[in-house]
CSV table of C-alpha atoms and ligand atoms in Angstrom, one decimal:
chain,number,residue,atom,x,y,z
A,1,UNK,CA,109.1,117.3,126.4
A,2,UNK,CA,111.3,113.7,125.9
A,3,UNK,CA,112.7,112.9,129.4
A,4,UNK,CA,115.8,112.4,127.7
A,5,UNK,CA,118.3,114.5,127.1
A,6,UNK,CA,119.0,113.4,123.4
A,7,UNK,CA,121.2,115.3,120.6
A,8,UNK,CA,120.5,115.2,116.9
A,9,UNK,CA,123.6,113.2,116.3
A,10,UNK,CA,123.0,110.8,119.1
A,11,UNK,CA,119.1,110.4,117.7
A,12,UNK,CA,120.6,110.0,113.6
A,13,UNK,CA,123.0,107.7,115.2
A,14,UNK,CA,121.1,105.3,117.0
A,15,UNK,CA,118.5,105.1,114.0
A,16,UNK,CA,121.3,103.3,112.3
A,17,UNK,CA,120.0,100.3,114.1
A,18,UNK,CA,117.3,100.2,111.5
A,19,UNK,CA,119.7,99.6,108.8
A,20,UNK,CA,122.5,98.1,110.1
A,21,UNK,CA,124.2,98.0,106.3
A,22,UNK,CA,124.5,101.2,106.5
A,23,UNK,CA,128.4,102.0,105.8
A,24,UNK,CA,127.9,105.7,108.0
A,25,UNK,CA,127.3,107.4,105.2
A,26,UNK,CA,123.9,108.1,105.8
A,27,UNK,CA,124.6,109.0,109.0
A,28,UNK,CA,127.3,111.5,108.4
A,29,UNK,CA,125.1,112.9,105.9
A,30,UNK,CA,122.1,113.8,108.0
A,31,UNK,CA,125.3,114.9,110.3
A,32,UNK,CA,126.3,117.5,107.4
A,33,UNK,CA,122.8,118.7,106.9
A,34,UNK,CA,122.2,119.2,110.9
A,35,UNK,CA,125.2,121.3,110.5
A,36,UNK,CA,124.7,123.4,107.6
A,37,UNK,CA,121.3,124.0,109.5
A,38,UNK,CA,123.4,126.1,112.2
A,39,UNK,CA,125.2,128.0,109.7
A,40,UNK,CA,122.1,129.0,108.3
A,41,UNK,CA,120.2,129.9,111.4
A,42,UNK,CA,123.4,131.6,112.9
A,43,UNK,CA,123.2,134.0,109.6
A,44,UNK,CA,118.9,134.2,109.8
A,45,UNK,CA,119.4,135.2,112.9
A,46,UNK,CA,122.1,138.2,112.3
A,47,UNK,CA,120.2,139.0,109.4
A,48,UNK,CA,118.7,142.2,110.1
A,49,UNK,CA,122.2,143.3,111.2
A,50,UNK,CA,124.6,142.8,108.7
A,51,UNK,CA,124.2,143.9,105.1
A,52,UNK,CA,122.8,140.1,104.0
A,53,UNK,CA,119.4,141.7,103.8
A,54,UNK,CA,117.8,142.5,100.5
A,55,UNK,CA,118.5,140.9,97.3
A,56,UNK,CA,121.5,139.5,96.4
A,57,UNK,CA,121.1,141.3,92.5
A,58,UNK,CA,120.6,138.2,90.9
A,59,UNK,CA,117.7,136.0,89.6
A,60,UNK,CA,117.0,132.4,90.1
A,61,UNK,CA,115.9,129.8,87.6
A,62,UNK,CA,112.4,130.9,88.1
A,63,UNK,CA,113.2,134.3,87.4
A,64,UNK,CA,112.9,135.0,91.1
A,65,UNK,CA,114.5,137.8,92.9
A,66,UNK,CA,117.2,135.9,94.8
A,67,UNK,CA,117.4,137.3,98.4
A,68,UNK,CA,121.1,137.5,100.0
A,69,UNK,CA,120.1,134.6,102.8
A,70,UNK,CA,119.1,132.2,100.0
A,71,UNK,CA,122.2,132.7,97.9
A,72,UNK,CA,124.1,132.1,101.1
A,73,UNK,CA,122.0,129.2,102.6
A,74,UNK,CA,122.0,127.3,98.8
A,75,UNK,CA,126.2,127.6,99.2
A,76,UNK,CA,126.8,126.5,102.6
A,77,UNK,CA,124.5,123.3,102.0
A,78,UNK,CA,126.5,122.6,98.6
A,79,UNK,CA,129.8,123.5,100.4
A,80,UNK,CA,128.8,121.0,103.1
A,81,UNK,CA,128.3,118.1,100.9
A,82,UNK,CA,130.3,118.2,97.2
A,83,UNK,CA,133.5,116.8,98.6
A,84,UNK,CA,132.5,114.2,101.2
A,85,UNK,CA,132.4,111.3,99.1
A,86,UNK,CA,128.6,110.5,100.1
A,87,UNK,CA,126.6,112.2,97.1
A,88,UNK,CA,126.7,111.2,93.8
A,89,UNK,CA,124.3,114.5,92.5
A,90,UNK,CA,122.3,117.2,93.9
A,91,UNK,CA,119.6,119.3,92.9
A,92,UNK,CA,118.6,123.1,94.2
A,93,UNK,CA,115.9,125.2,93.9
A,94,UNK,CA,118.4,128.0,93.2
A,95,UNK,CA,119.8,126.3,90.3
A,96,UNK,CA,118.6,125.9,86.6
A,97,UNK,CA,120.1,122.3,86.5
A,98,UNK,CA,121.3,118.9,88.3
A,99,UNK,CA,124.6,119.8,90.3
A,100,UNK,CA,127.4,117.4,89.4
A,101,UNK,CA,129.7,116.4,92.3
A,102,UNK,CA,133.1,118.4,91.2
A,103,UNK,CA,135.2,116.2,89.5
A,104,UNK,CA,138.2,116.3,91.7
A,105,UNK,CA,135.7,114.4,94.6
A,106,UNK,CA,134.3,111.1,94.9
A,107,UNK,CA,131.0,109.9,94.6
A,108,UNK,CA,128.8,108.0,96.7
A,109,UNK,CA,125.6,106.5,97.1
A,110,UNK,CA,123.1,109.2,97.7
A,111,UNK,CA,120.8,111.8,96.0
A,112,UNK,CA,120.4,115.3,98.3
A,113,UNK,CA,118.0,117.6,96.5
A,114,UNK,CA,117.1,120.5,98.4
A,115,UNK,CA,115.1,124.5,98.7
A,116,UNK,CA,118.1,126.1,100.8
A,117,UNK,CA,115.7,128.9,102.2
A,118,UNK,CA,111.9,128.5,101.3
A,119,UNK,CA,109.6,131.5,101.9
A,120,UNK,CA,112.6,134.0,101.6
A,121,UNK,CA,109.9,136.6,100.2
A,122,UNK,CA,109.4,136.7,104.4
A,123,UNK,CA,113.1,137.5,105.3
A,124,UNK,CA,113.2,141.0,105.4
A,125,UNK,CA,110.1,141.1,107.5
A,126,UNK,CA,110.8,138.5,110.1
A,127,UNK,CA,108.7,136.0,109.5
A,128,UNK,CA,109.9,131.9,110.0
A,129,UNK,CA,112.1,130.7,106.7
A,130,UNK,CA,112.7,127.2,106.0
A,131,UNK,CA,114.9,125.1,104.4
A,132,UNK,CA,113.3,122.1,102.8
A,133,UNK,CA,115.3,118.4,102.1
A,134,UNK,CA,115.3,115.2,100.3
A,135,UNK,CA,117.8,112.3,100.1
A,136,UNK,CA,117.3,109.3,97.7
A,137,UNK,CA,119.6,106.5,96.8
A,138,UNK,CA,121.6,106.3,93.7
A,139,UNK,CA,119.8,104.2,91.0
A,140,UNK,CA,121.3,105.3,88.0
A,141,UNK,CA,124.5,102.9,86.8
A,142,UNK,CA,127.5,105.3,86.1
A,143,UNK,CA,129.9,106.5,88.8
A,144,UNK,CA,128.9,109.8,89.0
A,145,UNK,CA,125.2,110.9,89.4
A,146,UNK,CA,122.5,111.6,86.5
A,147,UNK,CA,119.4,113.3,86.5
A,148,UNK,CA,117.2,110.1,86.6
A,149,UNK,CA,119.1,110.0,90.8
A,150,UNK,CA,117.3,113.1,91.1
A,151,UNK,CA,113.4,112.4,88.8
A,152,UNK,CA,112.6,109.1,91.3
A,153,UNK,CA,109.0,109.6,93.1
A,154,UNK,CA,109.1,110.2,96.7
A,155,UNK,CA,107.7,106.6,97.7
A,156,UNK,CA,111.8,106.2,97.4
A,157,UNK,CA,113.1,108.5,99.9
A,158,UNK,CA,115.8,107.1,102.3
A,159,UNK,CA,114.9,110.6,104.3
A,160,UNK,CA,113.8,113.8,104.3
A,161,UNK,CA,113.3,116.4,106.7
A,162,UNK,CA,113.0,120.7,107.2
A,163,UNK,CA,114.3,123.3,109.3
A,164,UNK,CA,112.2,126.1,110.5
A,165,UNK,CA,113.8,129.3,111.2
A,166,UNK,CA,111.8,131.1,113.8
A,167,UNK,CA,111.0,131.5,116.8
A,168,UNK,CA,113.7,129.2,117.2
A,169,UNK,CA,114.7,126.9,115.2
A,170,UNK,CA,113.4,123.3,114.6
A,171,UNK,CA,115.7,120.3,112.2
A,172,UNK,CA,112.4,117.9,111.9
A,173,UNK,CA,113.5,114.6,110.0
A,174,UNK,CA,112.3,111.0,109.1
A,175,UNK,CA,114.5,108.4,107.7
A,176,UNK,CA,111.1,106.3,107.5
A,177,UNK,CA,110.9,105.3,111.1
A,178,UNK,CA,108.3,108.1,112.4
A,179,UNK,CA,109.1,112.3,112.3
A,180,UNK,CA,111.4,113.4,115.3
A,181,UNK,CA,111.8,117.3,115.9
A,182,UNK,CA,114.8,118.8,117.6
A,183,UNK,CA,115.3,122.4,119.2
A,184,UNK,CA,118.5,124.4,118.7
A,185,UNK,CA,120.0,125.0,121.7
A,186,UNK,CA,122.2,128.2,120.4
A,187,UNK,CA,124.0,128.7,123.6
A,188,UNK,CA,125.8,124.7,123.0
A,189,UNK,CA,125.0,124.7,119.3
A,190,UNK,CA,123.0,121.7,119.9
A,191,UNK,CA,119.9,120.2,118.4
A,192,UNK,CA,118.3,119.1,121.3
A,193,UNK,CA,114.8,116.3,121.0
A,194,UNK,CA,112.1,118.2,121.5
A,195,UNK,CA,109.3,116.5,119.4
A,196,UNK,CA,109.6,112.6,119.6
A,197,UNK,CA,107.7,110.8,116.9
A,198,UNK,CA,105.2,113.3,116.0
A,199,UNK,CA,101.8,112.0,114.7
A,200,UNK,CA,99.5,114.7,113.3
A,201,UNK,CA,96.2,115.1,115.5
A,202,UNK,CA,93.3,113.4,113.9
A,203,UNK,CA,91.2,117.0,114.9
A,204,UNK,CA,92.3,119.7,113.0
A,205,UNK,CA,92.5,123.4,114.1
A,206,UNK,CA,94.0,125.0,111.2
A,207,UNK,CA,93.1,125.4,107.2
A,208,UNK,CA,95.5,127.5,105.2
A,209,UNK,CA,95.2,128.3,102.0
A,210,UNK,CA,96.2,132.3,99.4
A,211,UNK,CA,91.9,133.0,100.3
A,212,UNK,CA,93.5,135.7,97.3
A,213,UNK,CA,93.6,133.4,94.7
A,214,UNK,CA,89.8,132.4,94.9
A,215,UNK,CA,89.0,133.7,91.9
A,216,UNK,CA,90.8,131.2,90.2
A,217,UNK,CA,89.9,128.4,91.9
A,218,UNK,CA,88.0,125.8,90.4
A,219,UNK,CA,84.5,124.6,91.1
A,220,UNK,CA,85.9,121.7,93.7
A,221,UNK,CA,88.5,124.0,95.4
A,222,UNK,CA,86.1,127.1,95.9
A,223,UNK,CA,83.5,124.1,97.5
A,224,UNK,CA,86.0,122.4,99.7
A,225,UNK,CA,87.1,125.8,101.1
A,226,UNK,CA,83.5,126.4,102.2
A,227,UNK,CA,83.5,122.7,103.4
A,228,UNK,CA,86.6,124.0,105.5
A,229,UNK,CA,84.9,126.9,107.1
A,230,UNK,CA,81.5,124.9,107.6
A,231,UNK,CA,83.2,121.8,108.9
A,232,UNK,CA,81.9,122.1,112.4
A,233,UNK,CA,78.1,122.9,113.0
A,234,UNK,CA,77.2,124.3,115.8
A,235,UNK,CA,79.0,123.9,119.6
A,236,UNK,CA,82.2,123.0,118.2
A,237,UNK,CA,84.8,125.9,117.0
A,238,UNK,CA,85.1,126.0,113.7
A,239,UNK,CA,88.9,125.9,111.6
A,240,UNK,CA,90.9,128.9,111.9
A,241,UNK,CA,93.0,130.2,108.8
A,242,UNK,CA,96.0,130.8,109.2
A,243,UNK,CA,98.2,131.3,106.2
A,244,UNK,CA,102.0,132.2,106.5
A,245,UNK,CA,102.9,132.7,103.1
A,246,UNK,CA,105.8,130.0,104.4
A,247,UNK,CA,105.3,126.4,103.1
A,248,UNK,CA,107.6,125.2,105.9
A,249,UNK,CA,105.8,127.4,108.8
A,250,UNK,CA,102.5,126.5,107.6
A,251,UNK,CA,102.8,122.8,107.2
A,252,UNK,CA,104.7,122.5,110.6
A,253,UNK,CA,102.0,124.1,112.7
A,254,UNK,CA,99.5,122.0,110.6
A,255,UNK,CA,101.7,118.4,111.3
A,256,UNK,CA,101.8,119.6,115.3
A,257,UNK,CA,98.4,120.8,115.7
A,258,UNK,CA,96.4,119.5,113.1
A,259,UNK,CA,95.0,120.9,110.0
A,260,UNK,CA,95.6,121.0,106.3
A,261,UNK,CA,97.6,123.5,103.7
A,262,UNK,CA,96.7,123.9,100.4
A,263,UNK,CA,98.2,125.4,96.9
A,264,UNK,CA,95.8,124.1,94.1
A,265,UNK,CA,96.1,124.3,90.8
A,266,UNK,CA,93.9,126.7,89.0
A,267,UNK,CA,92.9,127.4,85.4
A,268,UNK,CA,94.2,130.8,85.7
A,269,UNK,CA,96.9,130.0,83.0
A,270,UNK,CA,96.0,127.6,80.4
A,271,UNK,CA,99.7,126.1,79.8
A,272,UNK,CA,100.2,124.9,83.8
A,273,UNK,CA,97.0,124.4,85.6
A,274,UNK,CA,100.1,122.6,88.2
A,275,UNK,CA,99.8,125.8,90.8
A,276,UNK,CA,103.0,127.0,92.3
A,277,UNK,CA,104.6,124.2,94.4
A,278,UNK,CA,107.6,122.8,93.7
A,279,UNK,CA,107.4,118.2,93.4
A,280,UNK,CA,110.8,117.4,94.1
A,281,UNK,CA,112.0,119.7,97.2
A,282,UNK,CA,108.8,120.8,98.6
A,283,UNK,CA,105.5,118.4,97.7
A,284,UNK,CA,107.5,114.9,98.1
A,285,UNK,CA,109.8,115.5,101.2
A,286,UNK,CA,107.0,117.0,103.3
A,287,UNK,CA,104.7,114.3,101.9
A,288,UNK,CA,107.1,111.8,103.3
A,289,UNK,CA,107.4,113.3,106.6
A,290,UNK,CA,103.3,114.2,106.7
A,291,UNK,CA,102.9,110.3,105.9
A,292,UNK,CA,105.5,108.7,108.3
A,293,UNK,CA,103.3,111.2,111.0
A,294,UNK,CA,99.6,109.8,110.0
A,295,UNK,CA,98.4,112.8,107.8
A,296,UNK,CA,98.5,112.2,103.9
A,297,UNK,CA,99.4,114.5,100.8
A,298,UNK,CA,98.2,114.4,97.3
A,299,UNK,CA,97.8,116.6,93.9
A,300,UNK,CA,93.9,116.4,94.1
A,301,UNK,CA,94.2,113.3,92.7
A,302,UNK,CA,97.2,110.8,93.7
A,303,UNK,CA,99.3,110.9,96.4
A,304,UNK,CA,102.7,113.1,95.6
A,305,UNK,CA,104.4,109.8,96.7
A,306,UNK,CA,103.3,108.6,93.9
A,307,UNK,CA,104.1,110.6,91.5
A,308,UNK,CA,106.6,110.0,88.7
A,309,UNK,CA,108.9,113.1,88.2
A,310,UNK,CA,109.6,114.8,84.7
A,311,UNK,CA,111.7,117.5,85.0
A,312,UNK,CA,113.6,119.3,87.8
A,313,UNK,CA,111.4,122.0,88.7
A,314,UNK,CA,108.3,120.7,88.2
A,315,UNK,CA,105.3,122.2,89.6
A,316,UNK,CA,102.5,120.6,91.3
A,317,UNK,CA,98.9,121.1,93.7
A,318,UNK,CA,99.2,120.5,97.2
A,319,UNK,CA,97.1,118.9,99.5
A,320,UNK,CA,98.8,118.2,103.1
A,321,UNK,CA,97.7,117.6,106.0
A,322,UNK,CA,95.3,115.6,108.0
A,323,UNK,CA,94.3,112.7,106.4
A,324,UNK,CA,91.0,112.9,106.6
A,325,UNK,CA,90.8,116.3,105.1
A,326,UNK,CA,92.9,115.6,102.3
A,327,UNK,CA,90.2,112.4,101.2
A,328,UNK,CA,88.0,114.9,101.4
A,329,UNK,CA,89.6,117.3,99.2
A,330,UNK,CA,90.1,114.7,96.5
A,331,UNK,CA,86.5,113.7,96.6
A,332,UNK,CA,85.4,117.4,95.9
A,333,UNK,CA,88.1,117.6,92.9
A,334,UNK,CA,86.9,114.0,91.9
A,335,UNK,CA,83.1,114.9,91.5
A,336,UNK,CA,83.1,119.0,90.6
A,337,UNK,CA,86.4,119.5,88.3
A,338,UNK,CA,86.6,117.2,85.7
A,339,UNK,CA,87.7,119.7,83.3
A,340,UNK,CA,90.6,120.6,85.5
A,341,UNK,CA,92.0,117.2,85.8
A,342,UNK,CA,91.5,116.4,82.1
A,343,UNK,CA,94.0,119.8,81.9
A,344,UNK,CA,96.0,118.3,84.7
A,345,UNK,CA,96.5,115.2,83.4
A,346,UNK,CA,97.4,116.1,79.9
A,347,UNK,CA,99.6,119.0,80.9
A,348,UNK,CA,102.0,116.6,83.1
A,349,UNK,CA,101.7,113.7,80.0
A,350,UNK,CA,103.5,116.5,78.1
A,351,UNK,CA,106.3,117.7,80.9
A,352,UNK,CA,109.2,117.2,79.4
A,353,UNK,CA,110.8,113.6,79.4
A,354,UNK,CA,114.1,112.9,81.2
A,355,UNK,CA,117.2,115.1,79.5
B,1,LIG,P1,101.7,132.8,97.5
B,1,LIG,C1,107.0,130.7,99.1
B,1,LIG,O1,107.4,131.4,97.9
B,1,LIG,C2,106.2,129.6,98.7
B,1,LIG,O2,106.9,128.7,97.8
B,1,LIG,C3,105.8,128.8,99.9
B,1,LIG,O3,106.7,128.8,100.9
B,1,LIG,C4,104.5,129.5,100.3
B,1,LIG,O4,103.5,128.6,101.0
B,1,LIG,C5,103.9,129.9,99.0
B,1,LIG,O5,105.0,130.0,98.1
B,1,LIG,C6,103.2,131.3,99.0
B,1,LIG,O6,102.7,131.6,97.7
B,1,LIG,O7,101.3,132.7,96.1
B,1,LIG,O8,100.5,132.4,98.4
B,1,LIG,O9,102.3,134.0,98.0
């Protein structure tokens, strides 16, 4: 636990020093997101007793059941930010397309793309949410935001960070100066520094992974999974699996104690061999963060930083984790499933270029 007693703001604020440019902006924005954090957790908290339980009646782009909490959380954080003057687009995994900044508000000079309540399948039984973000500059040239501000690759971040709705709840961010975790403290409404520059332990304890998709895992995945469970001979404990069925659970009790998650792609369906994952608001911000803490991420093949986005919702393997067990994974995927990354590679050749 820090010695210090040191709020979110006071924490965003001070890491200005790193870019002394910086016009606030940034600043206020990380402020905004802190904020519509507490909104969110003040409703995932009340959840089970007022009637914002169950689904909200509607479908989301991916033809998803949208839960009550999502639809709420995906408002709050667009609410927060269309008419400060600091974002020039968004992007949401709730919505089928960019998200203009209204036109009676000004633009600025940053890109927030976010998943307002990943794992929602978990609300109505109580298990830890998340909400997942990613903040890029502007880099297209017109005064208002395009969708080429929201298709850059993640090794442009200016930040990116999660909250974790749970226990209690965690805002863990980078702005590329090392991953700090703060605590809510709900009886002062205060994010409090828990977790100062977290580095992800070179051990691991943890492997998660859907064991129930096996069957369509290919040759590489099904013999890195056994690597997983073998990894320690004898004397030494071997990995436990522990799969939430919550990206942002899973991956934060891999960054603190060690460990990788993974969502491969399969051959199960022959038009996206891509898996389930989401590039822009879940692969690349947690990339980001699982980088700036030592681990490493990848599709199998590259790192996610790496890769070029083609369209908004684009899907992609995950790797994440310690950084020695993601190498590892890639050199399984390298040597045993060739005909999976010719698939791969041809399938995202063919996304669909920027519209
Ligand atoms: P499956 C939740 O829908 C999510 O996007 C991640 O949070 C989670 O890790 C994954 O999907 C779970 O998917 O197919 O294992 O149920």
């Amino acid at each position: 636990m820090p010695s210090t007693l040191m709020t979110i703001e006071r924490h965003i604020l001070e890491s200005q020093r790193y870019a002394p440019h910086a016009t606030g902006a940034f600043t206020q924005l990380l402020y905004d997101i802190a904020l519509s954090a507490k909104l969110i957790a003040r409703e995932t908290t009340r959840a089970g007793l007022v009637d914002i339980l169950g689904e909200a009646g509607s479908n989301n782009v991916h033809g998803e059941d949208q839960q009550k909490l999502d639809v709420y959380a995906d408002e709050v954080i667009f609410r927060m930010n269309d008419h400060t003057g600091r974002l020039c687009v968004m992007a949401s995994e709730e919505r089928p397309d960019i998200i203009p900044i209204p036109e009676q508000f000004d633009t600025g000079r940053y890109v927030l793309i976010y998943d307002p309540l990943d794992g929602s399948s978990n609300i109505d039984v109580n298990v830890s949410i998340g909400t997942i973000f990613a903040i890029f500059r502007k880099i297209s040239s017109g005064p208002r935001g395009t969708l080429e501000d929201i298709l850059q690759p993640g090794k442009q971040l200016a930040a990116a960070g999660y909250v974790i709705y749970g226990a209690s709840t965690m805002m863990v961010y980078s702005t590329g100066h090392g991953v700090h975790g703060f605590t809510l403290d709900p009886s002062v409404g205060e994010f409090l520094l828990s977790h100062e520059n977290i580095q992800i332990p070179e051990t691991p304890m943890y492997y998660s992974v859907n064991q129930g998709n096996e069957k369509y895992w290919t040759p590489g995945v099904r013999r890195y999974v056994k690597w997983l469970q073998g990894i320690y001979g004898e004397g030494r404990k071997p990995l436990s699996q522990r799969y939430i069925g919550s990206l942002v659970a899973d991956f934060h009790r891999n960054l603190l104690k060690g460990g990788i998650y993974l969502y491969p792609g399969d051959l199960r369906s022959a038009d996206n061999p891509n898996g389930k994952l989401r590039l822009l608001y879940e692969a690349a911000p947690l990339a980001f963060l699982c980088e700036q803490a030592g681990g490493k991420a990848s599709d199998g093949i590259v790192p996610i930083l790496e890769i070029q986005p083609h369209s908004l919702h684009q899907r992609v393997p995950l790797f994440i984790g310690s950084a020695n067990l993601v190498d590892t994974a890639n050199e399984f995927i390298r040597s045993y499933d060739r005909a999976w990354v010719e698939r791969y590679i041809e399938h995202s050749q063919q996304e669909p270029a920027i519209t």
